[in-house]
Coordinates of C-alpha atoms in Angstrom, one line a residue:
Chain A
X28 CA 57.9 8.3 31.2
X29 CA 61.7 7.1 30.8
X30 CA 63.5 10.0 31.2
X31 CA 67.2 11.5 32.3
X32 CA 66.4 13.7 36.1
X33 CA 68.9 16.5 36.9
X34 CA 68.6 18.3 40.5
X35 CA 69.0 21.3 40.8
X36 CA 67.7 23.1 38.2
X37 CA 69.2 26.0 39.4
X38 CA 72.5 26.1 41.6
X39 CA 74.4 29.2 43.3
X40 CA 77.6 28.4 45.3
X41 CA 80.1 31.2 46.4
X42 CA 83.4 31.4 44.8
X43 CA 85.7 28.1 46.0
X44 CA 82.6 26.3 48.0
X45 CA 82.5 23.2 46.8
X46 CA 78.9 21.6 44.6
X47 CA 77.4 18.4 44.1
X48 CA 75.0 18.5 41.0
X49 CA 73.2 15.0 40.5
X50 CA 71.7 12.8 37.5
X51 CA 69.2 10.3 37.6
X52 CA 67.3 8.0 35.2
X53 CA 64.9 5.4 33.9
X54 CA 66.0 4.4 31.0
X55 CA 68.5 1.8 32.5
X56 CA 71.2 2.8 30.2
X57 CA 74.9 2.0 30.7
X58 CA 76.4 4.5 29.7
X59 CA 76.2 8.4 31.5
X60 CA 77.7 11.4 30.7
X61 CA 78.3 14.9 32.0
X62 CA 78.8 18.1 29.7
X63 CA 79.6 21.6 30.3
X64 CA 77.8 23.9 28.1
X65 CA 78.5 27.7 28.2
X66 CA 76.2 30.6 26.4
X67 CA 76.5 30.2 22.3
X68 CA 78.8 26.9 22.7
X69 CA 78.4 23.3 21.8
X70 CA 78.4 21.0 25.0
X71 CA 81.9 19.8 26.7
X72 CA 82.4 16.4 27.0
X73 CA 83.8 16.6 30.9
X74 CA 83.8 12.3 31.2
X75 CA 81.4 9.8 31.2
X76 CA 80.4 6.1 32.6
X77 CA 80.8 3.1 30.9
X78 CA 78.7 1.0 33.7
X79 CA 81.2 1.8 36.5
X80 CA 84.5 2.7 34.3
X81 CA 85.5 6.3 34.6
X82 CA 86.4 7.7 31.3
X83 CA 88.1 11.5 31.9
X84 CA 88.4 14.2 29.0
X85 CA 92.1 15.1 28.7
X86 CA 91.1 18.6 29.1
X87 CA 88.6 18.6 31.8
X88 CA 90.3 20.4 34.8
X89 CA 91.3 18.3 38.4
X90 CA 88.8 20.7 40.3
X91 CA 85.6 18.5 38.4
X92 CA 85.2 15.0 39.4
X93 CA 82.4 12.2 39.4
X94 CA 80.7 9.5 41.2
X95 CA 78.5 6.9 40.2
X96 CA 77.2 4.5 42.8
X97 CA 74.5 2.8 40.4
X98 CA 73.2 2.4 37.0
X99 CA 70.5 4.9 37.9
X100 CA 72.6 7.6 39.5
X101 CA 75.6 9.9 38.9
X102 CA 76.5 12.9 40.6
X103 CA 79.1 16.1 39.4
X104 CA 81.5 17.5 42.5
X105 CA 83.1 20.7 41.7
X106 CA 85.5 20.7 44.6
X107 CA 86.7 24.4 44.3
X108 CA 84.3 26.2 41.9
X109 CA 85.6 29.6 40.1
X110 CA 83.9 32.3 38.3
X111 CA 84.9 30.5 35.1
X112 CA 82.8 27.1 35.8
X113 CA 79.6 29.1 35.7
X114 CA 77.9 27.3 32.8
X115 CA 74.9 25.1 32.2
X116 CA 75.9 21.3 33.3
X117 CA 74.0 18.7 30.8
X118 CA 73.5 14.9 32.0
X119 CA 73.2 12.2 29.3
X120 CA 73.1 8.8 29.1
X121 CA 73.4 6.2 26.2
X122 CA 72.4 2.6 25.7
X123 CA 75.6 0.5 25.5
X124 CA 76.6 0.2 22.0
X125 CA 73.8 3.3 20.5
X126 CA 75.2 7.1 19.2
X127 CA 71.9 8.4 20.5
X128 CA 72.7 10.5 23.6
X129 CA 69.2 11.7 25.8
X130 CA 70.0 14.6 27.6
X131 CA 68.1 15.6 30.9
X132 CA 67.1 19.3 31.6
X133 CA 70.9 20.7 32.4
X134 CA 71.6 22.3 35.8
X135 CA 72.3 25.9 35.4
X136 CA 75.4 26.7 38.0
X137 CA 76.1 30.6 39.1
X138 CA 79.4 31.5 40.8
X139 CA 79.1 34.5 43.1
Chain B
X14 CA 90.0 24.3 11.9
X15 CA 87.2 22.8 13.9
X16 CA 86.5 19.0 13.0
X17 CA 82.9 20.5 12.3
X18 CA 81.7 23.7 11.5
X19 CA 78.1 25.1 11.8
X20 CA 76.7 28.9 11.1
X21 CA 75.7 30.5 14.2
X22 CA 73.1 32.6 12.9
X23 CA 70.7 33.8 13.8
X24 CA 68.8 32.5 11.5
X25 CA 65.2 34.2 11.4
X26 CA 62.4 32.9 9.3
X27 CA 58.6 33.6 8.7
X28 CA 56.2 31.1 9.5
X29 CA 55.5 28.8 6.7
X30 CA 58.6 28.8 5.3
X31 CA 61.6 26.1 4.5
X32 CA 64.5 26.4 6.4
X33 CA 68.1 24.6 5.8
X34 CA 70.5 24.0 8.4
X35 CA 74.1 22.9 7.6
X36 CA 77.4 21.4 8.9
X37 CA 80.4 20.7 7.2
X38 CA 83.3 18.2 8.9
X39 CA 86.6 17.4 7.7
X40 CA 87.2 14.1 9.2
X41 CA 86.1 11.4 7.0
X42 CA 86.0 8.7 10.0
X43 CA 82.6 10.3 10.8
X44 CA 80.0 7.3 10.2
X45 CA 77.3 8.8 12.3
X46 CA 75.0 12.2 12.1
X47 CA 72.9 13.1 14.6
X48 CA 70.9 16.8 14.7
X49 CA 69.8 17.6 18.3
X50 CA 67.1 21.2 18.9
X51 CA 68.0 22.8 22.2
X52 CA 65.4 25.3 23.7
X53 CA 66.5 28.4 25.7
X54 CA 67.8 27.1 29.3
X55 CA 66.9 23.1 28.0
X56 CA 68.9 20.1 27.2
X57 CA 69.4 18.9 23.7
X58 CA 66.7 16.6 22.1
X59 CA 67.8 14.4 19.9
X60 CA 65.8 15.1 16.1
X61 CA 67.1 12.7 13.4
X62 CA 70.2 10.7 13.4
X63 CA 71.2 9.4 10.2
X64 CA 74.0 6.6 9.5
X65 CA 76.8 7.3 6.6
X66 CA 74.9 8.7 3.3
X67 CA 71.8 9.3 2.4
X68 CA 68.6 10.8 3.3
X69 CA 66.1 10.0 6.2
X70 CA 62.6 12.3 6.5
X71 CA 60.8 12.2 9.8
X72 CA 57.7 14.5 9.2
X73 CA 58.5 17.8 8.3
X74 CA 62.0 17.4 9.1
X75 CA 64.6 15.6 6.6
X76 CA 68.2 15.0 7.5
X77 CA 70.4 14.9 4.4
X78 CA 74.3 13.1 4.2
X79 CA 76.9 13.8 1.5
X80 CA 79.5 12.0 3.1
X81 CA 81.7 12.8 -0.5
X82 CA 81.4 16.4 0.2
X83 CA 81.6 16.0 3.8
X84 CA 78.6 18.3 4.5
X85 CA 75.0 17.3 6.4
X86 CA 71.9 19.4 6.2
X87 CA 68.8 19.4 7.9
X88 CA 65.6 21.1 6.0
X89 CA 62.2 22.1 8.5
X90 CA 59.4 22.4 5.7
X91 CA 55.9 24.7 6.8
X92 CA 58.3 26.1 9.9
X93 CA 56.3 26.8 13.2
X94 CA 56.9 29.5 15.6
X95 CA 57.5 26.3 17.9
X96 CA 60.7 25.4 15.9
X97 CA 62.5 28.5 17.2
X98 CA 65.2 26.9 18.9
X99 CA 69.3 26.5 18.7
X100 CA 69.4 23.5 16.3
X101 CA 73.3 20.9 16.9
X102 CA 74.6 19.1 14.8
X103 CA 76.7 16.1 16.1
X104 CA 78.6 13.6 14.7
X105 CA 80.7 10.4 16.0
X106 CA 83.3 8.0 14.2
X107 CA 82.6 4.3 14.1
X108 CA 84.1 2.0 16.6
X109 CA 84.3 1.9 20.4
X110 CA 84.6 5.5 20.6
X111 CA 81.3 7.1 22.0
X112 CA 82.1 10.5 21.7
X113 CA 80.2 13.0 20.0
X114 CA 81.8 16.5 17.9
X115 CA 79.6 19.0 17.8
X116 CA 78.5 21.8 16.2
X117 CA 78.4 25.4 17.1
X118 CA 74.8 25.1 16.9
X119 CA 72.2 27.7 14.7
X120 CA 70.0 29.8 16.8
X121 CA 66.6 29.8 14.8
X122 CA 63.8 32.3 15.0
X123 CA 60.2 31.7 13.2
X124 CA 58.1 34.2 13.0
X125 CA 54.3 34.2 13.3

């Protein structure tokens, strides 16, 4: 089945160490995305991929960057994690033109 | 005030029953309305999406527009214990500009 990959599942990093959460998928769209969803809140647009332009969020802090080497993969660096970035981290992707975001599984990220 | 609002909840149900979930918005340039069910430590699935007015129906689930009263719904007839989930509502304006507003979301409970 076409679907959007996200590994971890489940992440723990120490307070400042950086983390490298990663996306994958098979549906060969162009576009990707990355959210930041917290408990009882609607995701945060952090930036997405338009095939390889970088589109940044006014908002989303330095610390959180993004790399995408091909259409298939995209990865998350939090260079200096806080207590504060502890959230669930949600991976879309969208077909060029199409509102229709898929969303893979989410990596949930704890802070010690 | 939000660009789109959305009762939290929680909503809780018993099984059989109709249940109405609502967003209101206050930017008119919103073309497209998408509601996405997220279960507990999941990413969002997309449900119905639903372009300017009208209504769509996709089984037991019907996505409604009133673009004039700026306010969406989404309706679950014969609700299932399986339809307990956080239901997001998400909306984007026409043009090159992919990204989505979202809801709060509504946590929703059926019960058997």
């Amino acid at each position: 089945d076409a679907m959007v990959i996200q590994n971890p599942r489940y992440q723990v990093t120490q307070f400042g160490k950086p983390v490298t959460l990663s996306c994958s998928q098979t549906l060969n769209h162009n576009v990707m995305y990355w959210y930041q969803q917290k408990s009882s809140q609607a995701p945060k647009l952090l930036f997405h991929y338009y095939d390889k332009d970088f589109n940044n969020e006014a908002d989303t802090p330095d610390n959180f960057q993004s790399r995408r080497p091909n259409t298939s993969f995209c990865f998350l660096d939090i260079r200096s994690p806080g207590l504060g970035d502890a959230a669930m981290y949600l991976c879309a992707t969208s077909r060029e033109h199409a509102y229709e975001q898929y969303f893979g599984p989410g990596t949930r990220l704890t802070v010690t | 005030q939000k660009e789109v609002e959305q009762d939290p909840g929680p909503l809780s149900v018993p099984e059989g029953a109709i249940v109405s979930l609502n967003c209101t918005y206050s930017n008119s340039a919103f073309q497209y309305f998408m509601w996405y069910r997220q279960y507990s430590r999941k990413g969002p699935e997309l449900l119905m999406y639903t372009y300017s007015s009208g209504n769509k129906e996709d089984g037991r689930f019907t996505a409604q527009v009133d673009k004039s009263s700026k306010y969406i719904s989404l309706f679950i007839r014969d609700s299932q214990p399986s339809d307990s989930a956080t239901y997001l509502c998400a909306m984007k304006k026409t043009g090159n500009n992919r990204k989505l507003i979202w809801g709060l979301g509504t946590s929703l409970a059926v019960n058997p």
